[in-house]
Short mmCIF file of C-alpha atoms and ligand atoms in Angstrom, two decimals:
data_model
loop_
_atom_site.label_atom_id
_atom_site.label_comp_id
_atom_site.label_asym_id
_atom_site.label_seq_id
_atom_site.Cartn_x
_atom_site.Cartn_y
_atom_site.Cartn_z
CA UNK A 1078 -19.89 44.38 -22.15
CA UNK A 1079 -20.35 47.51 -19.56
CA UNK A 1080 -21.10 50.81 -20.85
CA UNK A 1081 -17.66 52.82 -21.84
CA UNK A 1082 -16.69 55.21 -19.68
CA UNK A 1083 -13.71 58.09 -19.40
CA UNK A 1084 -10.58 57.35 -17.56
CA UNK A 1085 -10.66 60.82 -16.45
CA UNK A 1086 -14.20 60.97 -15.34
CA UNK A 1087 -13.53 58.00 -13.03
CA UNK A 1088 -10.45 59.22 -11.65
CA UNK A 1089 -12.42 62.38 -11.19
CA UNK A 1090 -15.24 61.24 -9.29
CA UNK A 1091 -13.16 59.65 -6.79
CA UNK A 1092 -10.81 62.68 -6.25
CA UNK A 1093 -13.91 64.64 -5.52
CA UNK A 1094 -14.88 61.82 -2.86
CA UNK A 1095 -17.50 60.99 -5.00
CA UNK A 1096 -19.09 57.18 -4.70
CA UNK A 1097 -18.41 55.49 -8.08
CA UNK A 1098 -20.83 53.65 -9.35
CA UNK A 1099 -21.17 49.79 -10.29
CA UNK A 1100 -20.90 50.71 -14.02
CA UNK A 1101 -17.37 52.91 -13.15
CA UNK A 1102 -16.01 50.03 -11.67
CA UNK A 1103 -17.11 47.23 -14.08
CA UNK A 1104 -15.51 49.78 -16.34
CA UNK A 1105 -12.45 50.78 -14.94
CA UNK A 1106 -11.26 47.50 -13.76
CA UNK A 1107 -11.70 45.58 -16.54
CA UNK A 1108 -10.69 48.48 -18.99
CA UNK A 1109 -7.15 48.47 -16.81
CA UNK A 1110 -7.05 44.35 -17.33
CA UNK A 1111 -7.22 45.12 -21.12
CA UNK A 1112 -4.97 47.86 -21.16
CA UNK A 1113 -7.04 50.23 -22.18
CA UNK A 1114 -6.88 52.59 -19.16
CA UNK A 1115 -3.02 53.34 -18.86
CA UNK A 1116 -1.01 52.97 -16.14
CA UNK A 1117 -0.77 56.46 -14.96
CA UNK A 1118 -4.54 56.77 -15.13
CA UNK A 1119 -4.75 53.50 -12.53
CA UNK A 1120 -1.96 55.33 -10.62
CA UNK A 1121 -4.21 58.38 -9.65
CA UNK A 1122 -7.49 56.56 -9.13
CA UNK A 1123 -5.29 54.24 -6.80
CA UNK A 1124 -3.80 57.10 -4.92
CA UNK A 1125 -7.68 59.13 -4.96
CA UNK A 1126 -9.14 55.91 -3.31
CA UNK A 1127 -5.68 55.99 -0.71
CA UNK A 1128 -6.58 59.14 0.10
CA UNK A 1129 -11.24 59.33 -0.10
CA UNK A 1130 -11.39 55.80 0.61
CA UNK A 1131 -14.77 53.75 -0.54
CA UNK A 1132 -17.78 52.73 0.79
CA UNK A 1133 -18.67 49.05 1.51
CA UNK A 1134 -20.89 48.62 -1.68
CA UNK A 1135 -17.65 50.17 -3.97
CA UNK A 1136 -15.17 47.55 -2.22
CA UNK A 1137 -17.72 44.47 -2.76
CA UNK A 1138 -18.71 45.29 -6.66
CA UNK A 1139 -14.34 46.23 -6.73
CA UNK A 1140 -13.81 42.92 -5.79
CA UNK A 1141 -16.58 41.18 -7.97
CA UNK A 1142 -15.03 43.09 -10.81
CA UNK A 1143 -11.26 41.90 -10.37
CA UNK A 1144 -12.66 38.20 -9.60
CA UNK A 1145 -14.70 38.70 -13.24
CA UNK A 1146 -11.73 39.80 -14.60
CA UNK A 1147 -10.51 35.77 -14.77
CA UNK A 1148 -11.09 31.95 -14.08
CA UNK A 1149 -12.57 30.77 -10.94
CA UNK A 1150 -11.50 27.19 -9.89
CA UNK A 1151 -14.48 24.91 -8.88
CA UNK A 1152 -13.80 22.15 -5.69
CA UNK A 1153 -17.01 21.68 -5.41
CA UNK A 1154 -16.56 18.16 -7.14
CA UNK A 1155 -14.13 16.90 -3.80
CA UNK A 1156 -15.35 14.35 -1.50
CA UNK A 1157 -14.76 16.70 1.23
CA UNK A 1158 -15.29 20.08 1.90
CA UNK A 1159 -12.26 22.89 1.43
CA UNK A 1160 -10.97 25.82 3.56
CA UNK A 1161 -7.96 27.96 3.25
CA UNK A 1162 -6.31 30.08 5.56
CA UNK A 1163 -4.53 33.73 4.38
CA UNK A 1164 -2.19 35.49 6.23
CA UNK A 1165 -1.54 39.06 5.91
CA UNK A 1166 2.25 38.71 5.58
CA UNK A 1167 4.42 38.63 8.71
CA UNK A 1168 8.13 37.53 10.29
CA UNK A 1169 8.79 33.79 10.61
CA UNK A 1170 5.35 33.15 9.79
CA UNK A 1171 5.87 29.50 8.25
CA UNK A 1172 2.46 28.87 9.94
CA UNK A 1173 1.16 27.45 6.72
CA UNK A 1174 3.45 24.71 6.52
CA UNK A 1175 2.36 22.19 9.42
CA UNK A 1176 -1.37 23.73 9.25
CA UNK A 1177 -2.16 22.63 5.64
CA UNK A 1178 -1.49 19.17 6.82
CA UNK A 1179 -3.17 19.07 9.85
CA UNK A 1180 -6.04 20.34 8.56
CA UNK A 1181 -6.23 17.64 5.93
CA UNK A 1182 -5.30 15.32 8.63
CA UNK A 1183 -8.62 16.21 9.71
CA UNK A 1184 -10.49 15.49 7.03
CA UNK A 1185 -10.96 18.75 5.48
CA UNK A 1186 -9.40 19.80 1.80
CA UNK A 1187 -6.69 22.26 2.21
CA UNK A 1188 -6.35 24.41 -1.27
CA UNK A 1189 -3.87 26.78 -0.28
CA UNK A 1190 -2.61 28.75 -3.65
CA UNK A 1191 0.21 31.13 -2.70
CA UNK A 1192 2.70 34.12 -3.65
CA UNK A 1193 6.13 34.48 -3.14
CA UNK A 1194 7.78 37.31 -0.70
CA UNK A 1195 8.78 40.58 -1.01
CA UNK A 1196 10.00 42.98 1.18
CA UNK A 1197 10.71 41.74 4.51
CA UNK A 1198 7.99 39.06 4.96
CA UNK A 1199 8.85 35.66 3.74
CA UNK A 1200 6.57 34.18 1.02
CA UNK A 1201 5.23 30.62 1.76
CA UNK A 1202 6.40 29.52 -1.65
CA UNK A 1203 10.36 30.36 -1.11
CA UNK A 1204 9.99 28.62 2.24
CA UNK A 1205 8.83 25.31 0.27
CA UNK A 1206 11.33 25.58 -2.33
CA UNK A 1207 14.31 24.95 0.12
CA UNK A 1208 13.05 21.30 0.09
CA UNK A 1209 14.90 19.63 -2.94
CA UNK A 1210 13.08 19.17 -5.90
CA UNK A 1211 10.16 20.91 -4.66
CA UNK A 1212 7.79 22.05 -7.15
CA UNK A 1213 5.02 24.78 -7.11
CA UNK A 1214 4.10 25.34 -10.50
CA UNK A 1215 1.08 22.86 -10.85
CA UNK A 1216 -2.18 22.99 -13.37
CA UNK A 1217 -5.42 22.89 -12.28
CA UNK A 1218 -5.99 19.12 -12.88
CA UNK A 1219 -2.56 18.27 -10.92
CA UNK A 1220 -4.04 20.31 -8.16
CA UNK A 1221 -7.59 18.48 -7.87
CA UNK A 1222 -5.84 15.32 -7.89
CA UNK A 1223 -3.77 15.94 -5.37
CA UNK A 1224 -6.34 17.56 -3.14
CA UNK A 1225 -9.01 14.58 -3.74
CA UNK A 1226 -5.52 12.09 -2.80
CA UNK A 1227 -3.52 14.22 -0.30
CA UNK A 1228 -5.90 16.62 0.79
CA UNK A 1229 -3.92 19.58 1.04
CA UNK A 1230 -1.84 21.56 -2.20
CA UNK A 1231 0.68 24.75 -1.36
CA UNK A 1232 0.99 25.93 -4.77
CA UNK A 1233 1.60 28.64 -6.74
CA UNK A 1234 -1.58 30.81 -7.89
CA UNK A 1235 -1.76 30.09 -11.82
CA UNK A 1236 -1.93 33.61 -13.60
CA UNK A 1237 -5.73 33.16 -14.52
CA UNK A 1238 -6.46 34.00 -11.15
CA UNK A 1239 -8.06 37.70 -10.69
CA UNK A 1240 -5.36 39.08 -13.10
CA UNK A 1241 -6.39 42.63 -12.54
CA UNK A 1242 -5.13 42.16 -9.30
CA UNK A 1243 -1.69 41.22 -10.42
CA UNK A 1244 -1.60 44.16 -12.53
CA UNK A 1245 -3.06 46.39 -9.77
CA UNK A 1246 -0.49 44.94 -7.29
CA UNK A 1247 2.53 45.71 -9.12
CA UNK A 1248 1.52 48.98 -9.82
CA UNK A 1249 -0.01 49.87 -6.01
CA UNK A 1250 3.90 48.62 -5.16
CA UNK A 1251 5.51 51.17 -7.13
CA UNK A 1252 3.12 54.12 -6.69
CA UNK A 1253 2.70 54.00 -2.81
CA UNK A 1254 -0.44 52.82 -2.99
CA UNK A 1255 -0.23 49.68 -1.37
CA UNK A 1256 -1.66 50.56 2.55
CA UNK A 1257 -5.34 51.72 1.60
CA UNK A 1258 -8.13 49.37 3.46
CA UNK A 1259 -10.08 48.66 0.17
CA UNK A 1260 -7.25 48.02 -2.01
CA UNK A 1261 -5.63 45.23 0.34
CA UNK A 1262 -8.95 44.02 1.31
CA UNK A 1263 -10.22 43.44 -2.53
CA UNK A 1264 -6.75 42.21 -3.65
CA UNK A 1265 -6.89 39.29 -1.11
CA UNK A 1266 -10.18 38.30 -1.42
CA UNK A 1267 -10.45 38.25 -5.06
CA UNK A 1268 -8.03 36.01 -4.88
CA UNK A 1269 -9.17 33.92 -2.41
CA UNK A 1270 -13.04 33.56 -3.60
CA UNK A 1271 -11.81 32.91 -7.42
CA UNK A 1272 -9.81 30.20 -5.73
CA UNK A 1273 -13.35 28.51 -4.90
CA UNK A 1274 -12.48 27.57 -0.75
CA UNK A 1275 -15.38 27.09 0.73
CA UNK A 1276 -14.35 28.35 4.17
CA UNK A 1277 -11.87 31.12 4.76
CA UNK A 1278 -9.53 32.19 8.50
CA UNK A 1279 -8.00 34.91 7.89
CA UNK A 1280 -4.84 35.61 10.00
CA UNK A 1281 -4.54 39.64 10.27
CA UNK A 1282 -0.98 40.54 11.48
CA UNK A 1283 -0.53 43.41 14.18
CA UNK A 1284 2.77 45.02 14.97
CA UNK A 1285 6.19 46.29 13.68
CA UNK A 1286 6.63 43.49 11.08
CA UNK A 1287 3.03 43.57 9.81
CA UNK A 1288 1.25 45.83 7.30
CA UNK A 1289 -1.19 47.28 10.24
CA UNK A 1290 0.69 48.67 12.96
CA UNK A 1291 -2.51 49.35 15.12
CA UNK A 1292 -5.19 47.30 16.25
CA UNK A 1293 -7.86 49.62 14.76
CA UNK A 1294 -6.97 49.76 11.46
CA UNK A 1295 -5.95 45.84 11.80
CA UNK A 1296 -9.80 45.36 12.75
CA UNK A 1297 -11.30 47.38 10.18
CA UNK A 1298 -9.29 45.47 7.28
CA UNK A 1299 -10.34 41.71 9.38
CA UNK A 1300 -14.38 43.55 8.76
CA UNK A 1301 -13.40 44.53 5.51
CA UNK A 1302 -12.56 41.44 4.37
CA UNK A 1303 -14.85 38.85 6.21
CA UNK A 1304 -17.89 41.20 5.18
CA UNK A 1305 -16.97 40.70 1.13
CA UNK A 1306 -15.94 36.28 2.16
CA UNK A 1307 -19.90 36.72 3.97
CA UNK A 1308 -21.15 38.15 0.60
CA UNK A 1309 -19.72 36.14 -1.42
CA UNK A 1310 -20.36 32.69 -0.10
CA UNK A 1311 -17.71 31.72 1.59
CA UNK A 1312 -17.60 30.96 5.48
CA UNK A 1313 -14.68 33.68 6.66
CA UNK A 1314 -13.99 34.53 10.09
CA UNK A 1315 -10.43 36.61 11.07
CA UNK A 1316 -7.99 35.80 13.94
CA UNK A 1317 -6.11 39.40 14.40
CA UNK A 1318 -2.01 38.34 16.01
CA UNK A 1319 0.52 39.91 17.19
CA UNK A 1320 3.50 40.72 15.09
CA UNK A 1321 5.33 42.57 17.13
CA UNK A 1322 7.74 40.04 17.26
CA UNK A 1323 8.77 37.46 15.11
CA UNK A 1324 6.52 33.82 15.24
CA UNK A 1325 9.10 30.90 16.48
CA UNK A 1326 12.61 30.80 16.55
CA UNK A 1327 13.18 31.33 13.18
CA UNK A 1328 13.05 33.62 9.96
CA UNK A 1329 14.62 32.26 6.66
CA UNK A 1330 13.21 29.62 3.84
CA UNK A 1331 15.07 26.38 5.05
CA UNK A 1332 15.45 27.70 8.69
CA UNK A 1333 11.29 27.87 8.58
CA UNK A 1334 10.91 24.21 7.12
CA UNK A 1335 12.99 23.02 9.47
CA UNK A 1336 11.03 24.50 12.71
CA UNK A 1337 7.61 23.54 10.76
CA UNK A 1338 9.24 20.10 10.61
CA UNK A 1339 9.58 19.87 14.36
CA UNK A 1340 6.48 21.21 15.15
CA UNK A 1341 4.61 18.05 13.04
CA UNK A 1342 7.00 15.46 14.88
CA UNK A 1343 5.25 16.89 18.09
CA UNK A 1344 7.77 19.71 19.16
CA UNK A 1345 8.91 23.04 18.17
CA UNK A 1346 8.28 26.61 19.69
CA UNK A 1347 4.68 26.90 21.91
CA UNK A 1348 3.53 30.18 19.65
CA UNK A 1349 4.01 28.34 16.29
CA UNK A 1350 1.79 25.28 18.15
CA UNK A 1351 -0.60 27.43 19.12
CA UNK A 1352 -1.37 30.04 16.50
CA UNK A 1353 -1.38 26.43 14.25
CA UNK A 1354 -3.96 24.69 16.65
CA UNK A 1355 -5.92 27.66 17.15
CA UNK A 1356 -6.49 28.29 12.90
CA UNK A 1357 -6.84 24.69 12.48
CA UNK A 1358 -10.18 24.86 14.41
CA UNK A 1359 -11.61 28.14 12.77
CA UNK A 1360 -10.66 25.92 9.33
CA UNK A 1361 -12.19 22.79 10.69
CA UNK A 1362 -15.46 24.74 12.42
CA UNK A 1363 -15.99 26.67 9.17
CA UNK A 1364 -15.75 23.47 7.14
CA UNK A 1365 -18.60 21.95 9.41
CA UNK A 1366 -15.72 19.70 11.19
CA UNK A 1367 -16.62 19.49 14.68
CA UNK A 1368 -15.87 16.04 15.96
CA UNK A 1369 -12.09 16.04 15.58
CA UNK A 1370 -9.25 17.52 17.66
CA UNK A 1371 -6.38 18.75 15.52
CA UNK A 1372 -4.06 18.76 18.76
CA UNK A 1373 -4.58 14.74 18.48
CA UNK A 1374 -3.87 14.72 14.57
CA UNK A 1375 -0.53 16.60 15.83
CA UNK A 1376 0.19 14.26 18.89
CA UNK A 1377 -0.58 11.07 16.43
CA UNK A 1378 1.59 11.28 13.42
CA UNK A 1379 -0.79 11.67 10.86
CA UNK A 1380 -0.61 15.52 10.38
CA UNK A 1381 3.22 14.67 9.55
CA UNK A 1382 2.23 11.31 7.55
CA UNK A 1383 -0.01 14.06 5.40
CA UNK A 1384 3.36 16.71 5.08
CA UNK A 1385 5.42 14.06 4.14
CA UNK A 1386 2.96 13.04 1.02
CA UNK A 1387 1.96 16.65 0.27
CA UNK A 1388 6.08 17.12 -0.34
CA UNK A 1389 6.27 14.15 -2.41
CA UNK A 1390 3.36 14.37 -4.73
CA UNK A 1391 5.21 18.03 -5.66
CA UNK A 1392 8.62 16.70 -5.92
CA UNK A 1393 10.00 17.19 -2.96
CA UNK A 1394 12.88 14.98 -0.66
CA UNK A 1395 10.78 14.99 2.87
CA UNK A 1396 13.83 13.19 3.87
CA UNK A 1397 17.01 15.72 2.53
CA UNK A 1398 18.51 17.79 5.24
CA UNK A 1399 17.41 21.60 4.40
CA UNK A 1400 20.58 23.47 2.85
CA UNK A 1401 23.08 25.11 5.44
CA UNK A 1402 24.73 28.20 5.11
CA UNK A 1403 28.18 28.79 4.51
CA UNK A 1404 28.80 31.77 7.15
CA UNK A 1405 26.99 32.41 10.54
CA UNK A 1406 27.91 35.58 13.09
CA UNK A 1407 26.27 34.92 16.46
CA UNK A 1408 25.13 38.22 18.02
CA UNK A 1409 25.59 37.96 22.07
CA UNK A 1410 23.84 39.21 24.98
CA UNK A 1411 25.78 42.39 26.45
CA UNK A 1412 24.66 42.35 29.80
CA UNK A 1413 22.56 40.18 32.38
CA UNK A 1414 18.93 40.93 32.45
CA UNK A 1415 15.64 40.17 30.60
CA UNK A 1416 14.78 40.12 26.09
CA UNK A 1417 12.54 43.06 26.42
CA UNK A 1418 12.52 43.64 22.68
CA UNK A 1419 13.19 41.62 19.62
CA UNK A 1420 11.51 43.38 17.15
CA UNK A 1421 9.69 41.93 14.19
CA UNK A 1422 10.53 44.41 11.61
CA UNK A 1423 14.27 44.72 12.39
CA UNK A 1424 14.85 40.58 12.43
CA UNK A 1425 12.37 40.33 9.27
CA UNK A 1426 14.57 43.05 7.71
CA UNK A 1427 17.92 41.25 9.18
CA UNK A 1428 17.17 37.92 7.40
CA UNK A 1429 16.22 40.07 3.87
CA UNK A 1430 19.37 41.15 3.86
CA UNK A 1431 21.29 38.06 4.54
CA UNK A 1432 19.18 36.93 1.73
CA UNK A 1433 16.11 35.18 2.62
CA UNK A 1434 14.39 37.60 0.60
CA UNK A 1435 14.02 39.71 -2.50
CA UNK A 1436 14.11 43.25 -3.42
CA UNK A 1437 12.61 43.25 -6.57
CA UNK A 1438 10.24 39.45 -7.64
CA UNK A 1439 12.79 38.30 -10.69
CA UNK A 1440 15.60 38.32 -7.75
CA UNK A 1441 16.70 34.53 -6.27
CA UNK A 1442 16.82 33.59 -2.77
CA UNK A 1443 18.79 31.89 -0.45
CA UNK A 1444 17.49 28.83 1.01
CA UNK A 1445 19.79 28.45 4.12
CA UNK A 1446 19.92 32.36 4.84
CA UNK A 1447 18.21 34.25 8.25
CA UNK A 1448 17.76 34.46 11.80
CA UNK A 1449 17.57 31.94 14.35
CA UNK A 1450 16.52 33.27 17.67
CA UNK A 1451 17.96 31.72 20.58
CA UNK A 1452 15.94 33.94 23.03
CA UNK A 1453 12.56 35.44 23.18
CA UNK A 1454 10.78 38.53 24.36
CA UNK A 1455 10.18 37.89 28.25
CA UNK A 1456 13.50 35.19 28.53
CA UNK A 1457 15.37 35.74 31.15
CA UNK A 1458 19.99 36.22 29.66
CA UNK A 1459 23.53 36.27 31.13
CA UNK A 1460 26.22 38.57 29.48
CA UNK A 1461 27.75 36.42 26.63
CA UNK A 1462 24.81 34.07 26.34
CA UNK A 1463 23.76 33.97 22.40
CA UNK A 1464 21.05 35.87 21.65
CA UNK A 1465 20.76 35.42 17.75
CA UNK A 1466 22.81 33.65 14.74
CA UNK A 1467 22.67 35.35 10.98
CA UNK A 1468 22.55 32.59 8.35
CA UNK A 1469 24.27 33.72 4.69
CA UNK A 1470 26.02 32.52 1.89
CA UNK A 1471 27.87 36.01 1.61
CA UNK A 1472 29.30 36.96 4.56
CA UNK A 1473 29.28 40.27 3.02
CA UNK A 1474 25.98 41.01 3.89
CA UNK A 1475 26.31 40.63 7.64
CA UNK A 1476 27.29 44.51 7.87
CA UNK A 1477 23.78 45.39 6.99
CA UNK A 1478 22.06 42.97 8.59
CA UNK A 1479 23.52 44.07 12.06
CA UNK A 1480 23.02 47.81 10.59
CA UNK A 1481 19.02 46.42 10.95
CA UNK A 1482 18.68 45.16 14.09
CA UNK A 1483 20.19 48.55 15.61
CA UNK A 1484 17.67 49.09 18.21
CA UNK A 1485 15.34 46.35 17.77
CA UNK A 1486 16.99 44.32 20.17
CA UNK A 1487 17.23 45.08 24.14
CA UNK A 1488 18.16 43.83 27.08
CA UNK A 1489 17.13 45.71 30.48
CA UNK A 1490 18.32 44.76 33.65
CA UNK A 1491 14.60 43.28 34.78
CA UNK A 1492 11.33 43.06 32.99
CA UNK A 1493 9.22 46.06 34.30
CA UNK A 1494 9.84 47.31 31.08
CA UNK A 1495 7.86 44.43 29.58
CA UNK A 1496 4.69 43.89 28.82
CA UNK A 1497 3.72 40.78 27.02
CA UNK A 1498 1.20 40.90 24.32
CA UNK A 1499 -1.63 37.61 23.48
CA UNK A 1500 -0.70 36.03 20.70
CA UNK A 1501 -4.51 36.17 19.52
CA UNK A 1502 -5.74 39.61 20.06
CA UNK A 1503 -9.24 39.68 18.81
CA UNK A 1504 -11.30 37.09 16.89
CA UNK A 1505 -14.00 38.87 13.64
CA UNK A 1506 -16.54 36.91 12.55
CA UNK A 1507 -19.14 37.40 9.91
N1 LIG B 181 -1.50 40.99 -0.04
C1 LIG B 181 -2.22 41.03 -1.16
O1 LIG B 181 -2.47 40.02 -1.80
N2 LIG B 181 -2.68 42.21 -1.59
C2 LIG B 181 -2.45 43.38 -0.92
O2 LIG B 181 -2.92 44.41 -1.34
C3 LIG B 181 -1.69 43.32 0.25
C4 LIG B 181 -1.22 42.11 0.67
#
């Protein structure tokens, strides 16, 4: 057990912009986990390391400490070596769903444990759920055996996974807390080296609809976080992409399935393709994969042959059509011209409100509500033409929706008003 130490002497140091030390933080964390430190004591040290921030060494031993703090799951029994890909959270970002199976298509063990949404990102699990019957409550033994059979699991994260970052998360969401560097950076990767993955992409969102707004600060959380994968074992590398727009055509649970769908029978929107080819090989390359192309896997059928298994060993109909909604309003095109602007944040917020996501976690969702995008940044529109159709079950909620794409939509009458932006930006590697 560590030494004991004061609440307030930790919360103390920090304000000061002192350097805690390894025996603060064994401390502290696991002190929190327990209970022992209140809330309002974690609240303060939270908001003193928002504001002083923490050196390198205090984010690594953070992170050690919250992985410590529960079970770590073991693949290292698999005939085949693991890697995982994280996203930071961004609009139509269903990237997860064809990857996982291409990636096992390729020979390489997808283990891909994840959360639900909140706010106006989607959460991979609500996507998934829109599939009837779908399950993503598995235990560890169900998810071994399916990775050793299928090769790639989308599940839920079981709650003995770093459960001083659940704790930590919750309260960081309520106390304003939740943009500092070292807190984001620890939270995901003590969840993602508990979860045992032997190789780690990380996909570090830019842009309106993404937690870094900037390039620079999206670059210093991609260090961040490769530096503690590097430490810790695991082969992590970070893609940083734009999310200043929405990825696809679509944002919504059952809209998403149904444009990953397309994309593993060979179609669906270029961006989706290529931000899910381009991961694929950082997965495959950190696995030690170097001899297959995952644009074949994808041409061939059998990234879609792994999908279709993946759904079934968890429940799921591969074959049911996704749920439609009951009401749709089609927002047009006012004027001639070119999509200069379809923002990410205003069509993530859009299909929250319609009901794709949740305000608070114990809310439902609705599987058949969002956006679909008929038109993209760059497109060239006639007056009339449809530019977007809302998706709901309460046509109620269309009011606000419209209320949030005010502005975030905009036709000009050419495109020197445009500037298009790479969908990779940068690439950090360890
Ligand atoms: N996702 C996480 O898991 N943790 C954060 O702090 C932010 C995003």
């Amino acid at each position: 057990m560590t030494e004991r130490h004061d609440a307030v002497e930790v919360v103390v140091t920090k304000r000061d912009g002192g350097v805690l030390s390894d025996a603060q933080i064994d401390w502290v964390v696991d002190a929190y986990t327990r209970g022992v430190v209140a809330d309002e004591q974690m609240s303060a040290l939270a908001m003193a390391i928002l504001l002083n921030g923490m050196t390198r060494g205090e984010i690594s031993r953070w992170t050690a400490a919250m992985i410590a703090s529960g079970e770590r799951m073991d693949f290292s029994g698999l005939s085949r070596p693991t890697a995982d890909k994280h996203s930071t959270g961004g609009v139509g970002d269903k990237i997860t769903l064809p990857l996982a199976p291409l990636v096992a298509a390729c020979g390489v063990a997808v283990p891909q444990l994840s959360g639900r949404g909140l706010g106006h990102t989607g959460g991979t699990l609500d996507k998934l759920e829109a599939i009837p019957g779908w399950r993503a409550d598995l235990g560890n033994e169900e998810i071994l055996a399916q990775l050793e059979d299928v090769g790639a699991v989308v599940c839920a994260a079981g709650s003995g996974l770093a459960p001083a970052d659940k704790k930590l998360y919750s309260l960081r969401d309520v106390t304003g807390t939740v943009e500092s560097i070292p807190l984001i950076a620890s939270s995901i990767m003590s969840k993602k080296i508990a979860e045992g993955t032997g190789a780690l992409v990380l996909d570090v969102k830019v842009g309106s609809g993404a937690f870094m707004k900037h390039v620079g600060a999206a670059r210093e959380l991609a260090e961040t976080m490769v530096a503690l994968g590097t430490d810790a074992g695991v082969t992590t590398v970070a893609l940083l992409t734009d999310m200043s727009t929405p990825l696809g055509r679509t944002a919504g649970n059952g809209l998403e399935v149904a444009e990953s769908v397309d994309v593993l029978a060979g179609g669906g929107p270029a961006d989706v393709v290529d931000l899910t080819l381009a991961l694929a090989r950082e997965m495959l390359r950190g696995a030690g994969v170097d001899d297959v192309d995952p644009a074949d896997r994808l041409a061939d059928g059998s990234a879609m042959d792994v999908w279709r298994r993946m759904v079934r060993a968890q429940g799921g109909d591969p074959d049911a059509p996704m749920p439609a909604a009951k009401e749709t309003h089609t927002v047009r095109a006012e004027s001639d011209g070119v999509l200069t602007r379809l923002d990410a944040m205003a069509v993530g917020l859009a299909a929250w409100r319609l009901g794709a996501g949740r305000a608070r976690k114990e809310d439902p969702v609705q599987a058949a509500a969002g956006v679909v995008m008929h038109a993209k940044p760059g497109d060239r529109v006639t007056a009339g033409q449809d530019l977007l159709t809302l998706h709901t079950d309460e046509p109620e909620r269309f009011e606000r929706a419209l209320d949030a794409l005010d502005g975030g939509v905009e036709v000009a009458a050419d495109d020197t008003s445009y500037t298009p932006v790479p969908l990779v930006i940068d690439r950090v590697a360890g």
